[in-house]
Coordinates of C-alpha atoms in Angstrom, one line a residue:
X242 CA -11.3 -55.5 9.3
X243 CA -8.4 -57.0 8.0
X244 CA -4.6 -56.1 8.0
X245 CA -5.0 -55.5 3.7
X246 CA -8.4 -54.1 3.6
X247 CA -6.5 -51.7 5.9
X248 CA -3.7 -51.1 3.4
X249 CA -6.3 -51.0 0.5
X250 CA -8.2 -47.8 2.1
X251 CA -5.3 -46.1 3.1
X252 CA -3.8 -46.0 -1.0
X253 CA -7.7 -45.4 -1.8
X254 CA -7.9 -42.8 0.3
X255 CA -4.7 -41.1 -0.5
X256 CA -5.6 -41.2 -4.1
X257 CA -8.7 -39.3 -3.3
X258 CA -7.3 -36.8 -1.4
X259 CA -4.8 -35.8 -4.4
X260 CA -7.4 -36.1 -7.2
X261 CA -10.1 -33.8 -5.0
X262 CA -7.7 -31.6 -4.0
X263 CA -6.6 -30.8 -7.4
X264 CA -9.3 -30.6 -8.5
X265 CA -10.7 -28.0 -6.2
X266 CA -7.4 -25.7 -6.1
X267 CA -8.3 -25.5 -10.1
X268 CA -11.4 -24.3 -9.0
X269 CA -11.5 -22.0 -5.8
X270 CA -9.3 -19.2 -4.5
X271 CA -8.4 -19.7 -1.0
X272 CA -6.9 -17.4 1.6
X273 CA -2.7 -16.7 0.9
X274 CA -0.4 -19.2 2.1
X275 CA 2.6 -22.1 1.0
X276 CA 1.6 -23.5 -1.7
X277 CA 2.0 -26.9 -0.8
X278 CA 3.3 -30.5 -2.1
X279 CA 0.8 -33.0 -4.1
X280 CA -1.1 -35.3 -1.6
X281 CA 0.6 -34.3 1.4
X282 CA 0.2 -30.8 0.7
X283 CA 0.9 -28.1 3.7
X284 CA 2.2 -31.3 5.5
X285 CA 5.7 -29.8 6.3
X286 CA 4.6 -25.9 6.2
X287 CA 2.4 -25.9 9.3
X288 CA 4.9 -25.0 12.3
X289 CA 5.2 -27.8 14.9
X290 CA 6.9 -25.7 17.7
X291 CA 6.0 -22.1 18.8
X292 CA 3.3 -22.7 16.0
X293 CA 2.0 -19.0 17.6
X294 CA 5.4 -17.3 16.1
X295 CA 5.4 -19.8 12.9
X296 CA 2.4 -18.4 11.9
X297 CA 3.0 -14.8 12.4
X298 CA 6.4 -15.1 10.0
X299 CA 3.9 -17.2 7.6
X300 CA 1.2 -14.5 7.5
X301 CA 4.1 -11.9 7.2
X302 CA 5.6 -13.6 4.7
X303 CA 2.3 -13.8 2.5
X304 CA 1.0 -10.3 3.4
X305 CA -1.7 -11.9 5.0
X306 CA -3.2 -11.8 8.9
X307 CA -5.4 -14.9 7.8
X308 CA -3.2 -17.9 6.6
X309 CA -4.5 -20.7 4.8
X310 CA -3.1 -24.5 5.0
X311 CA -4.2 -27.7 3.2
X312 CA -3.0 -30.9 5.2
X313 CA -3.7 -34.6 3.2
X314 CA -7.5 -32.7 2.3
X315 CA -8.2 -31.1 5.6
X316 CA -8.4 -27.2 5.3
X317 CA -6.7 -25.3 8.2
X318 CA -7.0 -21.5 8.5
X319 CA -4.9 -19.2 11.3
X320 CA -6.2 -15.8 12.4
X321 CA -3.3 -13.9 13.0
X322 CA -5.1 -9.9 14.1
X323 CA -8.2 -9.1 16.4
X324 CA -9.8 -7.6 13.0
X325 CA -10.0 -11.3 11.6
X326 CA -11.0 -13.6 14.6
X327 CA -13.3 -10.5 15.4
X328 CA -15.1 -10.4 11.4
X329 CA -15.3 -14.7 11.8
X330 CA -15.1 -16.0 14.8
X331 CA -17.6 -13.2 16.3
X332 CA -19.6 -11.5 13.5
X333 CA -20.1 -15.2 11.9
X334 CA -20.4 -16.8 15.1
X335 CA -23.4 -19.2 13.6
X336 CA -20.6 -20.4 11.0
X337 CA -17.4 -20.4 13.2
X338 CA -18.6 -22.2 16.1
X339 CA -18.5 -26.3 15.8
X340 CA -15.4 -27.9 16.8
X341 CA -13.3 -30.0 14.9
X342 CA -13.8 -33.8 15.9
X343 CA -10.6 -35.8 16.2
X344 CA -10.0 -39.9 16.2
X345 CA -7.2 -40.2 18.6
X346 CA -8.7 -37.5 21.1
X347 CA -12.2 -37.9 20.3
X348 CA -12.9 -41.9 19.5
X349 CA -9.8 -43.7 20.6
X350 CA -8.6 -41.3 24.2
X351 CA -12.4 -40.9 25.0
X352 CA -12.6 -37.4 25.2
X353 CA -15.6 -37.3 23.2
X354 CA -17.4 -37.2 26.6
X355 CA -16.3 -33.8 27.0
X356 CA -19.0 -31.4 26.7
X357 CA -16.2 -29.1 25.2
X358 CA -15.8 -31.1 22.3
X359 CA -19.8 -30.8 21.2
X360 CA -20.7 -29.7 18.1
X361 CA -22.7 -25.8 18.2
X362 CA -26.2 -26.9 18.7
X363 CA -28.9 -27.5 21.6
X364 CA -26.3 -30.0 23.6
X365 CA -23.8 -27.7 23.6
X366 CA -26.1 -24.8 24.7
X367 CA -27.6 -26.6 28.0
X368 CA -24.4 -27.8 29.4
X369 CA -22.5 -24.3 28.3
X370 CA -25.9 -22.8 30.4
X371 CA -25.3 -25.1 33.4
X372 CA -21.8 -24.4 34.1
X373 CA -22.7 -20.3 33.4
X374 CA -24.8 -19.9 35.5
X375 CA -22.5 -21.4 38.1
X376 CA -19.4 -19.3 37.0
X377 CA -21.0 -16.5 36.1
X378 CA -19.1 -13.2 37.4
X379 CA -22.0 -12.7 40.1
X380 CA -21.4 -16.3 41.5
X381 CA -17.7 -16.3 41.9
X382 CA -17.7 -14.7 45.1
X383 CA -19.0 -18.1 46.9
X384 CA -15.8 -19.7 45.7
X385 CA -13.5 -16.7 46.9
X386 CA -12.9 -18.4 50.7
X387 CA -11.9 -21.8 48.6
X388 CA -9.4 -19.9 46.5
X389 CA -8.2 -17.7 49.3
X390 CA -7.6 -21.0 51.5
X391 CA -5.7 -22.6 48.5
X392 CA -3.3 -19.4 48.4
X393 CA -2.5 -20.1 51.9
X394 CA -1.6 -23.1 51.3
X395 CA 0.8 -22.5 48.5
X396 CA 2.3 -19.9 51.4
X397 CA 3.1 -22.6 53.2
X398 CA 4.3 -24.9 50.9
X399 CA 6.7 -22.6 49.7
X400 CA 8.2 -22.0 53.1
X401 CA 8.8 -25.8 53.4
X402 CA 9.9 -27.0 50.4
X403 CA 10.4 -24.1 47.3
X404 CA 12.0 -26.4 45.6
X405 CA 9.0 -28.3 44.7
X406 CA 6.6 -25.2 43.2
X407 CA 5.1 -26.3 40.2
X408 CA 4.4 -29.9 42.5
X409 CA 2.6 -27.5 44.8
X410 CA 0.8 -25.3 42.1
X411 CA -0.8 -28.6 40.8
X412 CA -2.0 -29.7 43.7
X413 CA -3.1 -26.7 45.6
X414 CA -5.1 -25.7 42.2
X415 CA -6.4 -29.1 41.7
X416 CA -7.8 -29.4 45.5
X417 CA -9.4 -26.6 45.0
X418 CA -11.2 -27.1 41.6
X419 CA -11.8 -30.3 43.7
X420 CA -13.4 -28.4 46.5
X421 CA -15.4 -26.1 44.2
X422 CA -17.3 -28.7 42.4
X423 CA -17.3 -31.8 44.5
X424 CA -16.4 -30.1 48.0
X425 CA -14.0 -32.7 48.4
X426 CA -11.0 -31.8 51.2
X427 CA -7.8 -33.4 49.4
X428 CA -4.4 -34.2 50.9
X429 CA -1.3 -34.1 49.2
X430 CA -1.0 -37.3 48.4
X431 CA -4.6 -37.9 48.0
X432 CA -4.9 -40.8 45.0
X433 CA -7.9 -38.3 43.7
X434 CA -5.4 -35.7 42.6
X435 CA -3.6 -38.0 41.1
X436 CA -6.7 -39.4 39.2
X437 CA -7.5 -36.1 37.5
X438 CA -3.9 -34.8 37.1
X439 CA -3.2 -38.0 35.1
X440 CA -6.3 -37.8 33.0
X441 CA -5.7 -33.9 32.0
X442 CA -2.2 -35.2 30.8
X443 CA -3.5 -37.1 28.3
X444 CA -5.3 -34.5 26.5
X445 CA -2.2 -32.2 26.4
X446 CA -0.3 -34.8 25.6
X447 CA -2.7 -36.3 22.3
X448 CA -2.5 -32.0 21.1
X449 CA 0.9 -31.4 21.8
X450 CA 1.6 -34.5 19.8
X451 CA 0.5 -32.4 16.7
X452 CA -1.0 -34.0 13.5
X453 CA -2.1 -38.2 14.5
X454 CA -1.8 -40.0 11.0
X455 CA -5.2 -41.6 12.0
X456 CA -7.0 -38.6 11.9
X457 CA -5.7 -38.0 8.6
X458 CA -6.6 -41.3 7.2
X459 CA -9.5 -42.9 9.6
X460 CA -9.0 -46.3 8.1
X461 CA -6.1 -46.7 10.4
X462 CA -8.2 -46.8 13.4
X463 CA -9.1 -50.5 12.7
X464 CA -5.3 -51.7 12.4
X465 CA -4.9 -53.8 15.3
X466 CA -2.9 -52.7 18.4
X467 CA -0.1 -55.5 17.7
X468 CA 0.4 -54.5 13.9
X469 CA 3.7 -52.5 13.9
X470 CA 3.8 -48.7 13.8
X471 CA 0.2 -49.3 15.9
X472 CA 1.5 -47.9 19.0
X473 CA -1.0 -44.9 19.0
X474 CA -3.7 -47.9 19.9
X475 CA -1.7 -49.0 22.7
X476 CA -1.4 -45.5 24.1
X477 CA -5.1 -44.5 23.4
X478 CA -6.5 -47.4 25.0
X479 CA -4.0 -46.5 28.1
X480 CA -5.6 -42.7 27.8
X481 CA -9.1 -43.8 27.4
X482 CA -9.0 -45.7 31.0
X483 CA -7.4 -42.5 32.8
X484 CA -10.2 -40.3 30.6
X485 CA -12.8 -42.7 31.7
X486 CA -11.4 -42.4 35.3
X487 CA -11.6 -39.1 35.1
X488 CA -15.5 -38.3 34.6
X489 CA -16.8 -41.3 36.2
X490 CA -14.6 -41.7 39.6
X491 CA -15.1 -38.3 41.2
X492 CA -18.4 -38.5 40.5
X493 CA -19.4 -41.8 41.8
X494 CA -17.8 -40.7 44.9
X495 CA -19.7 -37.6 45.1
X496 CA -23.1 -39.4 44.5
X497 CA -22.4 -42.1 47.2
X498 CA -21.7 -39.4 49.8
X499 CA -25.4 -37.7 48.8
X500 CA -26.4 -41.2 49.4
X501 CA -25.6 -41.7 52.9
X502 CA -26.0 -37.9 53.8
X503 CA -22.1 -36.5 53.7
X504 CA -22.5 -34.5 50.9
X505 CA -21.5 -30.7 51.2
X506 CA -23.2 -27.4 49.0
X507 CA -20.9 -27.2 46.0
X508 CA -21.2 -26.8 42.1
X509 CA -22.4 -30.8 41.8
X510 CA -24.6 -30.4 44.3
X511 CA -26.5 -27.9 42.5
X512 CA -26.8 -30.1 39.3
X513 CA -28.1 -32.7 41.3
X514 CA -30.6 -31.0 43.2
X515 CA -32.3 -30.0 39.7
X516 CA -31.8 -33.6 38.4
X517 CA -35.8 -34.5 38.2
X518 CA -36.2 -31.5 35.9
X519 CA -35.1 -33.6 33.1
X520 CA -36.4 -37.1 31.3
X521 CA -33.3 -39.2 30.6
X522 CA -31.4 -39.8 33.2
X523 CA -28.5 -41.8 31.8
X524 CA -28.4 -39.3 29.6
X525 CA -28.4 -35.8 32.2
X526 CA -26.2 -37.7 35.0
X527 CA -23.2 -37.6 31.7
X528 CA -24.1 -34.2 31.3
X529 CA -23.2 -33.5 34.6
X530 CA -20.2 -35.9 34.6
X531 CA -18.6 -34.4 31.8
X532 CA -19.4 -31.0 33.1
X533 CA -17.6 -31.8 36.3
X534 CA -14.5 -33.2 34.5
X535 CA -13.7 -30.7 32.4
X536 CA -14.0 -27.9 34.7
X537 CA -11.3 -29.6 36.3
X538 CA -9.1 -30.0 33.3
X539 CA -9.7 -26.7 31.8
X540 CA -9.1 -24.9 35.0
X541 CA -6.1 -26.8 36.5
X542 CA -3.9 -26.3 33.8
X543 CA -4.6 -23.1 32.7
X544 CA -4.3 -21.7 36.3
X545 CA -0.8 -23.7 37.1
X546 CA 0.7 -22.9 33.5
X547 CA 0.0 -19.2 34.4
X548 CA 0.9 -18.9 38.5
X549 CA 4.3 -20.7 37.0
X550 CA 4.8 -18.2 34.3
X551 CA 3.8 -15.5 37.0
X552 CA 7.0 -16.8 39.3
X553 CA 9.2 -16.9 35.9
X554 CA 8.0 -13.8 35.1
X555 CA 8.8 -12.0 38.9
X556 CA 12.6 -13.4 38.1
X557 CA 12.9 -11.4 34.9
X558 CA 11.6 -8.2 35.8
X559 CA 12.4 -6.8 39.2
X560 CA 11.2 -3.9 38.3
X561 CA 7.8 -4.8 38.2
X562 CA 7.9 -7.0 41.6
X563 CA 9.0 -3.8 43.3
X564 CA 6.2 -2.2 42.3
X565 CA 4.2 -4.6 43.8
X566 CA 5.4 -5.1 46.8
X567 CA 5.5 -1.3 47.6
X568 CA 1.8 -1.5 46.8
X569 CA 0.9 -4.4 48.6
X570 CA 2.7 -3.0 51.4
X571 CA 0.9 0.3 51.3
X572 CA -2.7 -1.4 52.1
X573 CA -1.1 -4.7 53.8
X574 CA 1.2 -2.4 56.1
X575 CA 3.4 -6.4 56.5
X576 CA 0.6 -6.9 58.9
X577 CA -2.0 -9.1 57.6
X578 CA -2.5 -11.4 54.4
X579 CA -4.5 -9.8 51.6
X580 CA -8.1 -10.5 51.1
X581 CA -10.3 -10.5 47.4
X582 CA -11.5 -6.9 48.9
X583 CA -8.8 -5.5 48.7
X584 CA -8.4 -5.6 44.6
X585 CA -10.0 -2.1 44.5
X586 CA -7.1 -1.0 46.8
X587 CA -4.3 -2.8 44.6
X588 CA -4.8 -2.0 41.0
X589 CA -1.2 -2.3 40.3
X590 CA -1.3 -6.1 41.4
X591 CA -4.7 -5.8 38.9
X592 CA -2.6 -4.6 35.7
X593 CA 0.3 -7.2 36.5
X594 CA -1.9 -10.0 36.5
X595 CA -3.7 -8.5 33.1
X596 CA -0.1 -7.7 31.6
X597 CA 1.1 -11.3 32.9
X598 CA -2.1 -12.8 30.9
X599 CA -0.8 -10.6 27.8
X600 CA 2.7 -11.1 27.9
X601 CA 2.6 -15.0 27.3
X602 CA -0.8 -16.8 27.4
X603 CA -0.9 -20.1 28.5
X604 CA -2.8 -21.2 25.3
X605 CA -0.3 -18.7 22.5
X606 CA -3.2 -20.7 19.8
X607 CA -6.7 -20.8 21.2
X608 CA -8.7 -24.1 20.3
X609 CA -9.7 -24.5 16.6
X610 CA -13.3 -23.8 15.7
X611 CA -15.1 -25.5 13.1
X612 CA -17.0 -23.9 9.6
X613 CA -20.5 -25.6 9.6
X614 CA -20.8 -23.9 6.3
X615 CA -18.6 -22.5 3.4
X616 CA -18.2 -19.2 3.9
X617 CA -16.0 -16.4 2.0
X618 CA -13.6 -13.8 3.7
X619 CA -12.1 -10.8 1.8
X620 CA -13.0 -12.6 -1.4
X621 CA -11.5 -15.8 -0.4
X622 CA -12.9 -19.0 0.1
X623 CA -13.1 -20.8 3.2
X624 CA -15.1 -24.5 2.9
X625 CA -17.1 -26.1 5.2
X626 CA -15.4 -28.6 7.7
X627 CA -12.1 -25.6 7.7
X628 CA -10.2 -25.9 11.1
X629 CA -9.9 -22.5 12.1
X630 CA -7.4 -21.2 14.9
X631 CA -7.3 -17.7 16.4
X632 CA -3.9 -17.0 17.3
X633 CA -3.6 -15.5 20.7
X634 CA -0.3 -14.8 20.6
X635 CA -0.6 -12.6 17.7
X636 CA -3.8 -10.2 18.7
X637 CA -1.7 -10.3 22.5
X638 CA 1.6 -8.9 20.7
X639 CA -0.2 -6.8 18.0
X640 CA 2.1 -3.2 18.7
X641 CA -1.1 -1.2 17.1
X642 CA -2.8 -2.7 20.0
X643 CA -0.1 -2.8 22.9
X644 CA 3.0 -1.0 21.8
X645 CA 6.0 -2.4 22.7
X646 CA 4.7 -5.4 22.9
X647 CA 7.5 -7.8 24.0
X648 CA 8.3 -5.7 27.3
X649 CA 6.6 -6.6 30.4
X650 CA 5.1 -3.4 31.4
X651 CA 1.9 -3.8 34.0
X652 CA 2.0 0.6 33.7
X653 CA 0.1 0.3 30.2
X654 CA -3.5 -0.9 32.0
X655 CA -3.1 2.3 34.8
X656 CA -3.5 5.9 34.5
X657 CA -0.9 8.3 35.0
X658 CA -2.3 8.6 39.1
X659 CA -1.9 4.8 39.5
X660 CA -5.8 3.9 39.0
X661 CA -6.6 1.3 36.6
X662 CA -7.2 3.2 33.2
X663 CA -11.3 2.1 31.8
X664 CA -10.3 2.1 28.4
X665 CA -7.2 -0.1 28.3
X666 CA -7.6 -3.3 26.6
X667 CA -8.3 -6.3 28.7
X668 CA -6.4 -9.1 27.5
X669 CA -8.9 -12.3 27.3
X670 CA -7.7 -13.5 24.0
X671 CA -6.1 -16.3 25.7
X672 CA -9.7 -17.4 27.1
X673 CA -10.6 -18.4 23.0
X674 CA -12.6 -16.7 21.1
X675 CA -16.5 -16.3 20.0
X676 CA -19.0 -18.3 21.3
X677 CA -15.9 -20.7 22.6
X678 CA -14.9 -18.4 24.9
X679 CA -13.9 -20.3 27.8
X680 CA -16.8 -19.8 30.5
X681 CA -15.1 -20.7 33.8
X682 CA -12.3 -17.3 32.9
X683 CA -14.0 -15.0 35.5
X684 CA -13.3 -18.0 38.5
X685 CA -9.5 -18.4 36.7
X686 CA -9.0 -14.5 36.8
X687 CA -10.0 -14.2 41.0
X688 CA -7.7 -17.2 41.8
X689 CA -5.2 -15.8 40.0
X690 CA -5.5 -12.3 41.4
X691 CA -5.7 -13.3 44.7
X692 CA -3.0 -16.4 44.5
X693 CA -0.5 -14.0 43.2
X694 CA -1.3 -11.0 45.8
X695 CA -0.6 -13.5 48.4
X696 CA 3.0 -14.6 47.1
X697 CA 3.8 -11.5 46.4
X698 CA 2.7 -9.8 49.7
X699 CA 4.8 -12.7 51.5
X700 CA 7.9 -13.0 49.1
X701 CA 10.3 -11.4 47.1
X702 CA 11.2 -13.9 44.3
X703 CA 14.7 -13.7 42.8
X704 CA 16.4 -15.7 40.1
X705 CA 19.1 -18.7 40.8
X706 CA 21.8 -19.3 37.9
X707 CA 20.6 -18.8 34.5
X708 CA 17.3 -17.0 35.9
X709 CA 19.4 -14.6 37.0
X710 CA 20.8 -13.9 33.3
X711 CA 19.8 -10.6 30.9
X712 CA 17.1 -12.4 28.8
X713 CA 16.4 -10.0 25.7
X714 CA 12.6 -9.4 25.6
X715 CA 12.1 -10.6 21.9
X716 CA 13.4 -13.5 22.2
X717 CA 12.1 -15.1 25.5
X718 CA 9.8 -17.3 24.1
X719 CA 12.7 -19.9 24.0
X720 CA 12.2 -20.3 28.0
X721 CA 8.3 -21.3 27.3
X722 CA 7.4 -24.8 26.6
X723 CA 7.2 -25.0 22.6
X724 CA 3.3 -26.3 22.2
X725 CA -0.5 -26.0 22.8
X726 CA -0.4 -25.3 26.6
X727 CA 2.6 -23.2 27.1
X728 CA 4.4 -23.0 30.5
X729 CA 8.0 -21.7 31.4
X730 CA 10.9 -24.4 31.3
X731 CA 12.3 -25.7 34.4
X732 CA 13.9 -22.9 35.7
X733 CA 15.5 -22.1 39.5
X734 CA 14.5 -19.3 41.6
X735 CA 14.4 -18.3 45.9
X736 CA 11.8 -17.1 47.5
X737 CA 12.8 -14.5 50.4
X738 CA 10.4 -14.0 53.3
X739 CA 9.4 -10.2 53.4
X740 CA 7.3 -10.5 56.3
X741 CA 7.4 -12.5 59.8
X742 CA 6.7 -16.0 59.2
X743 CA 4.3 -16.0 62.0
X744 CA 1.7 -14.5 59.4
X745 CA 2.0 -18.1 57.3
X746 CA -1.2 -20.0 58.0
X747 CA 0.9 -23.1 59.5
X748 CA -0.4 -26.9 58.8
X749 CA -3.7 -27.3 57.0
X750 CA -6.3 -25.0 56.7
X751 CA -9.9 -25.3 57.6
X752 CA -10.9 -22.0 56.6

């Protein structure tokens, strides 16, 4: 297509948007929010950083825990309370369940091969079945000596070079996501790591970036990469080859060792082993592929966002690390490293991790779902094709739900005797929501129990320079990263050995 039929669509299609959406606001009542500009509409309402507390003040503003935006014609909605995502995103499940399809992330940066990016519907359902009955909470035990090996290493990274942390977090998570599904052993260093860390990158990156004007108007997808202002070709064709990397390279590796007999019992194996069950091949050995990838990219991130907000979190509130450490040291007696077992021993290193989870999830604004159909809430109407976004953050922070919300306080999942209390509520809004509900949370939730009972039981972690600074609890956000996975700044801390070094698993581990 040429350079002016380009231009022609684009004033076409801008025309359209303004006439339909005129028309239809004449017409419908949607839920409360700004009332917007012609043609570009909500364009400069919807909050680009700490969108999670931009759309609090927005619903607060309004009166309203369900917020309504209208972007060049696309409908957006944000669920601000558990009451709303829990009437939609739950009770109307078989409405609120597609998920938006994107040009630059979808088309352009490939990531249309991720199985988490599937419409509701059969496809969806057989890979989502696949990876559950993998990651179900009956089969994470079989990954607990992976995870626990991956803890020791981070012991002794730490010892060697603190400095580096979140270096090590990456890859001591990714070798064992690695390990899980491939049973690949990885070396720092190892170009594989590097692989998969670079291809995650590139779907934070294209959501971080916020609102691509070639989603809004598709007709600029067939500008050419040279044209000016074309750079988002340039970079999604650079994306699309890491993306590409990413589901095909791993696991042409891991079918050449089956070929010649090195393979090891992991999650891939399993896939493969049932691989005759099904009639298209092509079509099954992509279903495993992407199934593979994205368990690597939704666990690596999530889990390294978190053990580094965990760290941040130990530099703030003293208080809390105490408590742990008296507890760990009560079962541990500084004489041995702690084990998955022990968790019904430690519930105070339980509630941390659940309070952690709470305080400031790593995703503040869970992945938008999709209406298949129109649908009405509280008299208001929400049309088919609406971007709807629970907002974590909010439900996580909702004082009728956790009072007090902006203090770290693990002591509001335990009982008065120290026992974890049964009818606290567990945090897993920052898992998603619905039938989106991320799958692999139950593996996520044991490495990160057992990850941070191990630093904890080793170190004491205390703050360096500004770290060490009063932070006022309602306003700590301004340490977190600003968009859609949210991680602590770059901040300095020490990490003081509480126990003889001896107990440090020294070089690699084989166990």
């Amino acid at each position: 297509m040429s350079t002016a039929h380009s231009l022609v669509y684009l004033l076409a299609g801008l025309v359209s948007v303004f006439l339909f959406s005129a028309y239809r606001r004449r017409r419908v009542r949607y839920p409360p929010g700004p009332k917007g500009l012609p043609v570009l509409g909500n364009l400069f309402d919807v909050p680009v950083d700490y969108p999670w507390i931009g759309f609090c003040d927005i619903g607060k503003q309004h009166g309203s825990d369900v917020v309504h935006f209208q972007v060049l014609g696309t409908h957006l909605v944000v669920l601000n309370s558990l009451q709303a995502v829990g009437d939609l995103l739950e009770k109307q499940s078989n409405v609120y369940s597609d998920r938006p399809s994107t040009i630059m992330l979808d088309e352009l940066s490939g990531w249309s091969r991720s199985w988490v990016q599937l419409d509701y519907g059969e496809r969806w359902k057989e890979h989502r079945r696949l990876f559950h009955q993998n990651f179900r909470p009956s089969a994470i035990p079989q990954y607990h000596a992976k995870q626990a090996k991956a803890a020791r290493r981070l012991l002794r990274f730490i010892v060697d070079s603190p400095e580096r942390l979140v270096e090590h977090l990456r890859f001591i998570v990714g070798a064992m996501v690695l390990d899980t599904v491939f049973a690949f052993d990885v070396k720092p260093g190892d170009p594989m790591i590097k692989l998969v860390e670079n291809a995650a990158d590139t779907a934070i990156e294209t959501i971080a970036a916020g609102v691509w004007m070639v989603d809004v108007i598709p007709a600029l997808k067939y500008i050419p990469s040279w044209f000016p202002g074309a750079r988002f070709q340039r970079k999604a064709r650079e994306w699309k080859k890491q993306v590409d990397g990413l589901f095909d390279i791993p696991y042409g590796h891991f079918k050449e060792s089956m070929r010649v007999g090195d393979a090891k019992p992991c999650f891939m194996s399993t896939l493969l082993s049932n691989v005759d069950d099904y009639e298209d091949l092509a079509q099954t050995e992509e279903m495993f592929a992407s199934l593979a990838g994205v368990s690597y990219v939704a666990g690596s991130d999530t889990i390294v966002s978190t053990l580094a907000t965990f760290v941040f979190a130990m530099t703030l509130f003293p208080e809390a690390q105490a408590a742990a450490h008296i507890a760990l040291d009560d079962v541990l007696k500084g004489k041995r490293l702690p084990e998955i077992e022990d968790r019904e021993a430690l519930p105070y290193i339980t509630a941390l991790l659940y309070e952690l989870l709470r305080w400031h999830p790593v995703t503040p604004i869970a992945l938008p779902h999709r209406t298949s159909a129109d649908s009405y809430y509280q008299g208001c109407f929400i049309p088919a094709g609406t971007n709807v976004f629970g907002n974590s953050w909010a439900i996580l922070h909702d004082p009728t739900l956790y009072p007090e919300p902006h203090r770290f306080r693990p002591e509001r999942f335990l009982r008065a005797d120290g026992s974890l209390n049964p009818d606290a509520r567990v945090p897993v809004e920052g898992f998603g929501f619905g039938r989106r509900i991320c799958p692999g949370r139950h593996f996520a939730q044991d490495m990160l129990w057992i990850t941070i009972a191990h630093v904890l039981a080793v170190f004491e972690i205390q703050p360096v320079g500004d770290a060490s600074r009063k932070v006022d609890p309602e306003d700590v956000e301004q340490y977190f990263t600003p968009r859609f996975v949210s991680m602590p700044k770059p901040f300095e801390c020490r990490f003081r050995l509480r126990v003889a070094e001896g107990l440090i698993p020294s070089g690699d581990l084989d166990q």
